[in-house]
CSV table of C-alpha atoms and ligand atoms in Angstrom, one decimal:
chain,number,residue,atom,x,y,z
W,1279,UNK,CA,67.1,-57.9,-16.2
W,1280,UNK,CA,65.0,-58.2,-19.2
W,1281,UNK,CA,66.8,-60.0,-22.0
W,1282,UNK,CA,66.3,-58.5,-25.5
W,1283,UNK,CA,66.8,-60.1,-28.5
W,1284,UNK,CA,70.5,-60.1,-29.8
W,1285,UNK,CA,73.8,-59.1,-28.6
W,1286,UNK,CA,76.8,-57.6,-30.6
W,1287,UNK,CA,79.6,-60.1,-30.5
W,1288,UNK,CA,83.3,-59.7,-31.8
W,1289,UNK,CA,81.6,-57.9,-35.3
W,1290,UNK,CA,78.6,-60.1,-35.3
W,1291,UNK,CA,74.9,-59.5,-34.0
W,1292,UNK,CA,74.2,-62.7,-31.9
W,1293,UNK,CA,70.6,-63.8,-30.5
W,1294,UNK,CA,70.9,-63.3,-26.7
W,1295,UNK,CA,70.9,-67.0,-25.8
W,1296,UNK,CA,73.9,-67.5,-27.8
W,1297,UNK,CA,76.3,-64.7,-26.8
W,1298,UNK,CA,78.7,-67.3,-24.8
W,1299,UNK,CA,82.1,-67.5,-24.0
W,1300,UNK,CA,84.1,-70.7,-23.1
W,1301,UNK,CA,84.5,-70.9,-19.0
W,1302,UNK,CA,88.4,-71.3,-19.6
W,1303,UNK,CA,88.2,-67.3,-20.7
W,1304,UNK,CA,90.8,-65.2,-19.3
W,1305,UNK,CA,88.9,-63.0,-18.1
W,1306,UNK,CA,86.8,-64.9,-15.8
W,1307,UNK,CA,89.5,-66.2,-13.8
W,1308,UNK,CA,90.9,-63.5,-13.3
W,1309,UNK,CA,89.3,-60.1,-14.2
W,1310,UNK,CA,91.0,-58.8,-16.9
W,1311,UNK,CA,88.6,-56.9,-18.8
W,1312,UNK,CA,87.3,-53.2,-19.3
W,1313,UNK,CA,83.7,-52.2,-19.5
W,1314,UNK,CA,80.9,-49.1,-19.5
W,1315,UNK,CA,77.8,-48.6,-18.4
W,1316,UNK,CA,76.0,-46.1,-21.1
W,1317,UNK,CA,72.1,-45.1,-20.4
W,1318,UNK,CA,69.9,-44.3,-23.2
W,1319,UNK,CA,67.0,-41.7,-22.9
W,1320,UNK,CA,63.8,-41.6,-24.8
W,1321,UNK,CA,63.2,-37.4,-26.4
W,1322,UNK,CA,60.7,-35.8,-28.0
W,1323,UNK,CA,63.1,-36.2,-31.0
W,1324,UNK,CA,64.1,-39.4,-30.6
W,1325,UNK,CA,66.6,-41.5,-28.6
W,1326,UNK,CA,69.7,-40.2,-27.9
W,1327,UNK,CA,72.7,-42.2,-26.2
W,1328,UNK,CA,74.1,-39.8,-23.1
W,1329,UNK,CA,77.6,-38.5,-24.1
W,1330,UNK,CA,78.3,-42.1,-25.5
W,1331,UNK,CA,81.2,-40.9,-27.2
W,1332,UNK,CA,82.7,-40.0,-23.9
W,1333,UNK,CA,81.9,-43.3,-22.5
W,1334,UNK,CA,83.6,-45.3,-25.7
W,1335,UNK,CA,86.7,-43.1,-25.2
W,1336,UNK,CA,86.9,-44.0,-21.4
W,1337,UNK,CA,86.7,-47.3,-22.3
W,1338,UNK,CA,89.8,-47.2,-24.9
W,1339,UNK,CA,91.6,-45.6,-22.2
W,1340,UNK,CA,90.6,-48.4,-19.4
W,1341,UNK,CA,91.6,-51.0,-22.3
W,1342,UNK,CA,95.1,-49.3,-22.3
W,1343,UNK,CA,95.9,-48.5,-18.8
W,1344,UNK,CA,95.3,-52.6,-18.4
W,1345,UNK,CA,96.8,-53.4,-21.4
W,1346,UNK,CA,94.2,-54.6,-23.1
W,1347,UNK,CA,94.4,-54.5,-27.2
W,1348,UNK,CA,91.9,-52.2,-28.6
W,1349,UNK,CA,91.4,-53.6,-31.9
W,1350,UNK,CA,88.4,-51.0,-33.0
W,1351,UNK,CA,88.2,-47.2,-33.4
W,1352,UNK,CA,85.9,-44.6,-31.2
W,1353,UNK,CA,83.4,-43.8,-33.9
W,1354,UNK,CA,83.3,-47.4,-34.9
W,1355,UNK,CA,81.9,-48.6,-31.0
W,1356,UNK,CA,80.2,-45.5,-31.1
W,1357,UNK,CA,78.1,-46.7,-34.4
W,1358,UNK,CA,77.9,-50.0,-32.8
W,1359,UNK,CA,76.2,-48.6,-29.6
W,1360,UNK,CA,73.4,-47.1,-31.8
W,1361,UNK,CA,72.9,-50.5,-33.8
W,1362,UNK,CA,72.1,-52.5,-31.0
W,1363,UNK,CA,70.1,-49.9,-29.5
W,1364,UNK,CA,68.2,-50.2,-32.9
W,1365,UNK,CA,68.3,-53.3,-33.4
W,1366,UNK,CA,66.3,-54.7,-30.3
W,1367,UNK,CA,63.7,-51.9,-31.0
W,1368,UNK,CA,64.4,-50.2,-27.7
W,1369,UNK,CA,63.6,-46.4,-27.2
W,1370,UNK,CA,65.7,-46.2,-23.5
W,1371,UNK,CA,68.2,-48.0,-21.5
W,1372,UNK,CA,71.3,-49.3,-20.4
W,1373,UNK,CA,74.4,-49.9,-22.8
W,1374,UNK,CA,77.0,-52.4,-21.5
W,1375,UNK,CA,80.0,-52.8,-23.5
W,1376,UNK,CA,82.6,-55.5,-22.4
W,1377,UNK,CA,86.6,-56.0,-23.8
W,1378,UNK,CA,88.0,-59.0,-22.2
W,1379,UNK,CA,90.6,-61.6,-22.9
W,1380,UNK,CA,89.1,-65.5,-24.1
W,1381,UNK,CA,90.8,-68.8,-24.8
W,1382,UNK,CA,94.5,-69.2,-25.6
W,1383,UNK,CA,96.2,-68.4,-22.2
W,1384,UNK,CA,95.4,-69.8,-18.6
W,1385,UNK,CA,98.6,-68.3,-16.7
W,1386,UNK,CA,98.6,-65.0,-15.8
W,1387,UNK,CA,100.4,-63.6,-18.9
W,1388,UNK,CA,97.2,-62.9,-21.0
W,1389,UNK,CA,99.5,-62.5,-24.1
W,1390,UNK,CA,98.1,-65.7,-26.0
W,1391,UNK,CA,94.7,-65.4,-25.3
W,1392,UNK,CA,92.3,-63.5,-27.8
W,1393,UNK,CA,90.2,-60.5,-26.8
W,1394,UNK,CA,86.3,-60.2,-27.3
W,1395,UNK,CA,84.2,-57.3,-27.3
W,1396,UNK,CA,80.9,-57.5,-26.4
W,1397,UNK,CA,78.3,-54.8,-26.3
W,1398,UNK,CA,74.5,-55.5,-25.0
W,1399,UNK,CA,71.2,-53.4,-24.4
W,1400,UNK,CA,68.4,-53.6,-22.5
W,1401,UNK,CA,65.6,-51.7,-20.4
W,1402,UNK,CA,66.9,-50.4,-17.0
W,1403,UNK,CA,65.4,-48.8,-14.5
W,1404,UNK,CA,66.5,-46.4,-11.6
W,1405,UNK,CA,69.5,-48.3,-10.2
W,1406,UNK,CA,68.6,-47.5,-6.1
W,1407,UNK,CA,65.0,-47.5,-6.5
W,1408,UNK,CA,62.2,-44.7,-7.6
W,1409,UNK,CA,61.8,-44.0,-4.1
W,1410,UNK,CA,65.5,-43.2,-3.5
W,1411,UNK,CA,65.4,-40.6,-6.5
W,1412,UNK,CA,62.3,-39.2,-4.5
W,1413,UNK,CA,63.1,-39.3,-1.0
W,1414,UNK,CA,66.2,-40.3,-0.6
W,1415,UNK,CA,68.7,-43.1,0.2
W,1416,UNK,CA,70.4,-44.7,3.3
W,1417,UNK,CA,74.0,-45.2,3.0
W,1418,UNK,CA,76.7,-46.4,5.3
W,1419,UNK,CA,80.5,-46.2,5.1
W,1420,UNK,CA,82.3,-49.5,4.4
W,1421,UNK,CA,85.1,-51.6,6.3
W,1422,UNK,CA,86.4,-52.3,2.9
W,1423,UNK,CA,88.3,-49.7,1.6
W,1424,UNK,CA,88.7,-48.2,-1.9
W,1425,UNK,CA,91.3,-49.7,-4.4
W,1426,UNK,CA,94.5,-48.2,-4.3
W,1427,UNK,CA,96.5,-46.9,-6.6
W,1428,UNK,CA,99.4,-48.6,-5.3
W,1429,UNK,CA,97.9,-52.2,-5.8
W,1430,UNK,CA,95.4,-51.4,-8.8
W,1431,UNK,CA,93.6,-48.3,-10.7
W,1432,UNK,CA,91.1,-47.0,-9.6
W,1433,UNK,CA,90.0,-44.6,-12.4
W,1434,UNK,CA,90.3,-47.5,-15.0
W,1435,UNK,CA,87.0,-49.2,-15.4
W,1436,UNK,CA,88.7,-52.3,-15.4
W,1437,UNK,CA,86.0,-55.6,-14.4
W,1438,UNK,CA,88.1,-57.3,-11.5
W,1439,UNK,CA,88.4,-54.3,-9.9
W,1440,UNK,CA,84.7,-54.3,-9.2
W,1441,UNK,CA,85.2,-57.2,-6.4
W,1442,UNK,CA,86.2,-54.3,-4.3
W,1443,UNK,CA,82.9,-52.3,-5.1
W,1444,UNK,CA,80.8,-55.9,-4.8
W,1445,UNK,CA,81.8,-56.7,-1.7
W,1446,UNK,CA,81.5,-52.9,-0.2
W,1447,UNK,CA,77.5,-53.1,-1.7
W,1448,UNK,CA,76.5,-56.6,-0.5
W,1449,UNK,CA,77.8,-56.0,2.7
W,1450,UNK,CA,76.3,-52.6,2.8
W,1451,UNK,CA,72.9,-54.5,1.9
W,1452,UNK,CA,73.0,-57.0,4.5
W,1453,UNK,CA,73.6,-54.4,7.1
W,1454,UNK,CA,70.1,-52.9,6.0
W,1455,UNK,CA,71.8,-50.0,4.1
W,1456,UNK,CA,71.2,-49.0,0.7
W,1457,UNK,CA,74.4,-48.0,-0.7
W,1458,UNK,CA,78.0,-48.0,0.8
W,1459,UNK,CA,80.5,-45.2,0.9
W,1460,UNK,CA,84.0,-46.0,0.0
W,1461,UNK,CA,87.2,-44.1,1.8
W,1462,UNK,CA,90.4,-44.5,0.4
W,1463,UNK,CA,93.6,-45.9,2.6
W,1464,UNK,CA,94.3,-42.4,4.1
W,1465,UNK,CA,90.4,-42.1,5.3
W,1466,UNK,CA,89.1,-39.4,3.0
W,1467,UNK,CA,85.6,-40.4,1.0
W,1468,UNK,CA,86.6,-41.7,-2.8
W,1469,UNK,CA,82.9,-42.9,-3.8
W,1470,UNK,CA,80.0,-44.9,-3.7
W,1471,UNK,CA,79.8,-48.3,-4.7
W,1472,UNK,CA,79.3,-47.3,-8.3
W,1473,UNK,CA,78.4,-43.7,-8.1
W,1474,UNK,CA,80.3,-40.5,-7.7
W,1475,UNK,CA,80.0,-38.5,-4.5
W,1476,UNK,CA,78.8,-34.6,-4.0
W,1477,UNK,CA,78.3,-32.6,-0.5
W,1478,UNK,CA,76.9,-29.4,0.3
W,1479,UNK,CA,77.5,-27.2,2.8
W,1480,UNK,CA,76.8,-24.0,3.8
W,1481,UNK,CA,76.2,-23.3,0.0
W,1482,UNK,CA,79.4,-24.6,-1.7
W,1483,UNK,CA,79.2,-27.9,-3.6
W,1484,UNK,CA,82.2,-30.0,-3.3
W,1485,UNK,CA,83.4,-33.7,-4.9
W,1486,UNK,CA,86.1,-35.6,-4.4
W,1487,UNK,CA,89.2,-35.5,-6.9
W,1488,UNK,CA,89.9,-38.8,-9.1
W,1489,UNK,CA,93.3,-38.9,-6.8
W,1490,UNK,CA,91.1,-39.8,-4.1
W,1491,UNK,CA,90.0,-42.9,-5.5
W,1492,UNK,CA,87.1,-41.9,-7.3
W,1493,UNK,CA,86.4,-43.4,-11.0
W,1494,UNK,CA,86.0,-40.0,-13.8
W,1495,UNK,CA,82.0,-40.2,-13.9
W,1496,UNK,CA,80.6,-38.7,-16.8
W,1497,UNK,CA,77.7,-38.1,-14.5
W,1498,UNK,CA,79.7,-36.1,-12.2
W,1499,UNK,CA,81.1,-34.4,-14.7
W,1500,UNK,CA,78.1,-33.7,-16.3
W,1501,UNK,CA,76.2,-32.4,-13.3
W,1502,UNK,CA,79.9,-30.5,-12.4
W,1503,UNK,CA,79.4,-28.2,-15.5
W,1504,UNK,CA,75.6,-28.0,-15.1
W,1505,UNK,CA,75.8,-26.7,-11.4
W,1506,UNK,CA,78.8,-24.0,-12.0
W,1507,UNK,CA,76.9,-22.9,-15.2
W,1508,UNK,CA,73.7,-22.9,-12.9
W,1509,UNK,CA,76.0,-20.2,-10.2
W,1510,UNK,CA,77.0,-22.9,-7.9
W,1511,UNK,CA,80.2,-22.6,-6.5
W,1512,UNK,CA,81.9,-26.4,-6.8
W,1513,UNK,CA,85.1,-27.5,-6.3
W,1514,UNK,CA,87.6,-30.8,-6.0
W,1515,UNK,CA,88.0,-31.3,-2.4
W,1516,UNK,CA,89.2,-33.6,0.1
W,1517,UNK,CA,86.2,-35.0,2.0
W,1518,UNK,CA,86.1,-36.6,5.5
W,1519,UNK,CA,83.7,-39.0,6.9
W,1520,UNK,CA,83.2,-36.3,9.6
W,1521,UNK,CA,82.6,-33.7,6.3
W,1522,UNK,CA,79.8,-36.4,5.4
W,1523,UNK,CA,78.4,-36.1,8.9
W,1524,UNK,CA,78.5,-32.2,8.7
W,1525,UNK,CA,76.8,-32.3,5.0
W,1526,UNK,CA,73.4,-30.5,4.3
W,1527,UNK,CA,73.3,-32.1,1.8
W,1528,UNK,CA,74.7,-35.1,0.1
W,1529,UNK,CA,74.1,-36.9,-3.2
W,1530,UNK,CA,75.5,-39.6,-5.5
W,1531,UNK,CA,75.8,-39.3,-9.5
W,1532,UNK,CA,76.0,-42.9,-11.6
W,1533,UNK,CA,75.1,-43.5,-15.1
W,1534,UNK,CA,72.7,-46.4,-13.3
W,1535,UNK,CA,72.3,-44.2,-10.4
W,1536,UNK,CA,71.6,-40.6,-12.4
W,1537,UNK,CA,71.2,-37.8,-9.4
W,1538,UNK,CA,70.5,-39.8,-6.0
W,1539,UNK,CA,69.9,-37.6,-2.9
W,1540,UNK,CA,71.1,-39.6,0.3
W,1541,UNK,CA,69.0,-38.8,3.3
W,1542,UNK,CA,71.1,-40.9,6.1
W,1543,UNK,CA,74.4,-41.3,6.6
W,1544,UNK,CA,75.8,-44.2,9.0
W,1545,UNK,CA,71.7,-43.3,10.7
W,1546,UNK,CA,72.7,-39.7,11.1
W,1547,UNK,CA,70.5,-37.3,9.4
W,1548,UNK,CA,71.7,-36.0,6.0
W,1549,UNK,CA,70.3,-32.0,6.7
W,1550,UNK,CA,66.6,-31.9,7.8
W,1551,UNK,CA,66.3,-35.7,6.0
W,1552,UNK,CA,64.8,-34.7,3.0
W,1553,UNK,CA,66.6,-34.1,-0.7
W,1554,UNK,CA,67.8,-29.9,0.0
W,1555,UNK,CA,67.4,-27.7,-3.2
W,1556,UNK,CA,71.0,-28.0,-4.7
W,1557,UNK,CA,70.2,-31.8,-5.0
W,1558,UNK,CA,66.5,-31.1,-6.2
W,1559,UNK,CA,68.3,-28.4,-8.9
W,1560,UNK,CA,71.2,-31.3,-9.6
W,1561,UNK,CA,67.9,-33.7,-10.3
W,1562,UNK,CA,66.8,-30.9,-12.4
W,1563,UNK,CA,68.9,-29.9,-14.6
W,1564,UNK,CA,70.4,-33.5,-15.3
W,1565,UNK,CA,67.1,-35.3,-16.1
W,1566,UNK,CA,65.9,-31.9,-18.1
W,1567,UNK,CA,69.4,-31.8,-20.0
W,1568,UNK,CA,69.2,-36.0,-20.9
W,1569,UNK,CA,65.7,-36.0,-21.6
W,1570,UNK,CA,66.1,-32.8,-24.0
W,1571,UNK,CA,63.8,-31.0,-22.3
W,1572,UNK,CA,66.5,-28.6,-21.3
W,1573,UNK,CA,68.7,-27.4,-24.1
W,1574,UNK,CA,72.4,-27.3,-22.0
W,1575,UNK,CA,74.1,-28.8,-23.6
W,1576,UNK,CA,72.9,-30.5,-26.8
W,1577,UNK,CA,76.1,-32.0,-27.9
W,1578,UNK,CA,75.7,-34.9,-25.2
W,1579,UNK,CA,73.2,-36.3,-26.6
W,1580,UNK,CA,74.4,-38.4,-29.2
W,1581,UNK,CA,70.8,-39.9,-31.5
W,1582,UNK,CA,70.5,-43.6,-32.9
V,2612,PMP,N1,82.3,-44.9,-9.6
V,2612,PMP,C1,82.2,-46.2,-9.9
V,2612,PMP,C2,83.0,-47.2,-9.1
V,2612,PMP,C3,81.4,-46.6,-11.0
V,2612,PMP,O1,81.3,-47.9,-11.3
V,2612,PMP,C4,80.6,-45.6,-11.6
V,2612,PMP,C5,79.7,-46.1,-12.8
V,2612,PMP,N2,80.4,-46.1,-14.0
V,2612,PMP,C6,80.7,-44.3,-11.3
V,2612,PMP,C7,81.6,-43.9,-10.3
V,2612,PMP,C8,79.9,-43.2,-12.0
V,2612,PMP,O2,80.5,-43.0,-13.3
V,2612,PMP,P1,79.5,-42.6,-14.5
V,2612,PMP,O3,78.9,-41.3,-14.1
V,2612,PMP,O4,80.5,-42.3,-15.6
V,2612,PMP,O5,78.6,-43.7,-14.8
């Protein structure tokens, strides 16, 4: 990661260096924080931030499914978002916007302890490599399954919740994989790591609902829209790990990720091994509609 040069702290712009927190924070011991991952695109008519209002509002609603005070409006963040952008003089990349809890309470009851919000900026490339938007990726299906919603919530963005998706990746790494595949506790596919999951077959798109364990992407709901508007038929469906084996096609949708086409999964063949057309089309019409160069659907772009 690139650093750039200041950070927006609790209503202040802050030089990078000096955007700290004190290591008795809340939220560091024990995960009790909301976040977003936001990408910026460069246009021919300048940069626009994807659908950043949607990305604000999911993370007000992450804030109040953990209980987390949300001491600043929608349009407010949203203005925010654009200043940093501006700010550090960048023309595309990654947003990260952070609400946790500080200093004031060390036992579990977070009550006392105050809440920051950070939001930062910086250039980001593709998230699983250029050659996995190309060609491809290999992914295998984890030992670790999904959070539940029994024990946690899965479609809350919250940041301790992601030791479940750290510890599916690494191990996915190690095993020579690129990304791994979460199933929930009945066995049916929820996600990737951090990505949303699409299959193909036999000409019918299908995803898996949130109530499988899968986190609302705005990417997936993005490239959703775009397929049925496109003549796809798509739907919400249970997926199996056999379903993933039986795929033509298969792809993942991130705001880091964008459209990534998975060529191999657990070393079986995803279709002939190459990105099929629906995902090639997917690619299409998500990097035309973000970059501008398709008109789709202009009120997602949201300009600094
Ligand atoms: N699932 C998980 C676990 C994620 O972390 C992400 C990234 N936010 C996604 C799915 C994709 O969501 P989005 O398209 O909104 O980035």
């Amino acid at each position: 990661m690139d650093a750039t040069e200041y950070i927006w702290m609790d209503g202040d712009l802050v030089p990078w260096d000096e955007a700290q927190v004190h290591v008795l924070s809340h939220g560091l011991h024990y995960g009790t924080g909301a976040f977003e991952g936001i990408r910026a695109y460069k246009t021919e008519t300048g940069t626009e931030v994807f659908r950043l209002t949607d990305h604000i509002d999911r993370l007000a609603r992450s804030a109040k499914a953990l209980g987390i005070p949300f001491e600043y409006t929608v349009p407010e963040l949203v203005e925010v978002c654009k200043e940093v952008m501006r700010v550090n003089g960048l023309q595309s990349g990654y947003i990260r916007p952070v609400t946790f809890y500080g200093t004031g309470s060390i036992g579990l009851n977070p009550a006392a302890a105050n809440v920051h919000m950070i939001i930062a900026a910086w250039e980001w490339g593709a998230y699983l490599g250029e050659e996995g938007v190309k060609n491809g990726i290999r992914v295998a299906v984890s030992s670790w399954r999904r959070i539940e919603s029994n024990a946690s919530m899965p479609d809350a963005k919250g940041t301790g919740g992601y030791i479940n998706s750290v510890l599916a990746k690494t191990a996915a790494l190690k095993a020579g994989y690129d990304e791994a595949i979460l199933l929930n506790q009945a066995g049916l596919v929820a996600e990737g790591s951090g990505e949303n999951m699409f299959i193909v077959r036999k000409g019918i798109v299908h995803t898996p609902p949130n109530s499988a364990g899968a986190l609302d992407g705005i990417t997936r709901d993005s490239v959703y829209t775009l397929l049925a508007e496109d003549g796809y038929t798509i739907k919400e469906t249970a997926i199996t790990r056999t379903d993933l084996y039986y795929a033509d096609e298969v792809f993942l949708t991130g705001t880091a990720a964008e459209v990534t086409p998975v060529r191999e999964v657990d070393d079986r063949p995803v279709g002939d091994g190459k990105p099929g057309p629906v995902t090639k089309r997917a690619q299409e019409l998500f990097m035309g509609t973000v970059t501008g160069k398709l008109d789709l659907h202009p009120e997602w772009l949201e300009y600094i």
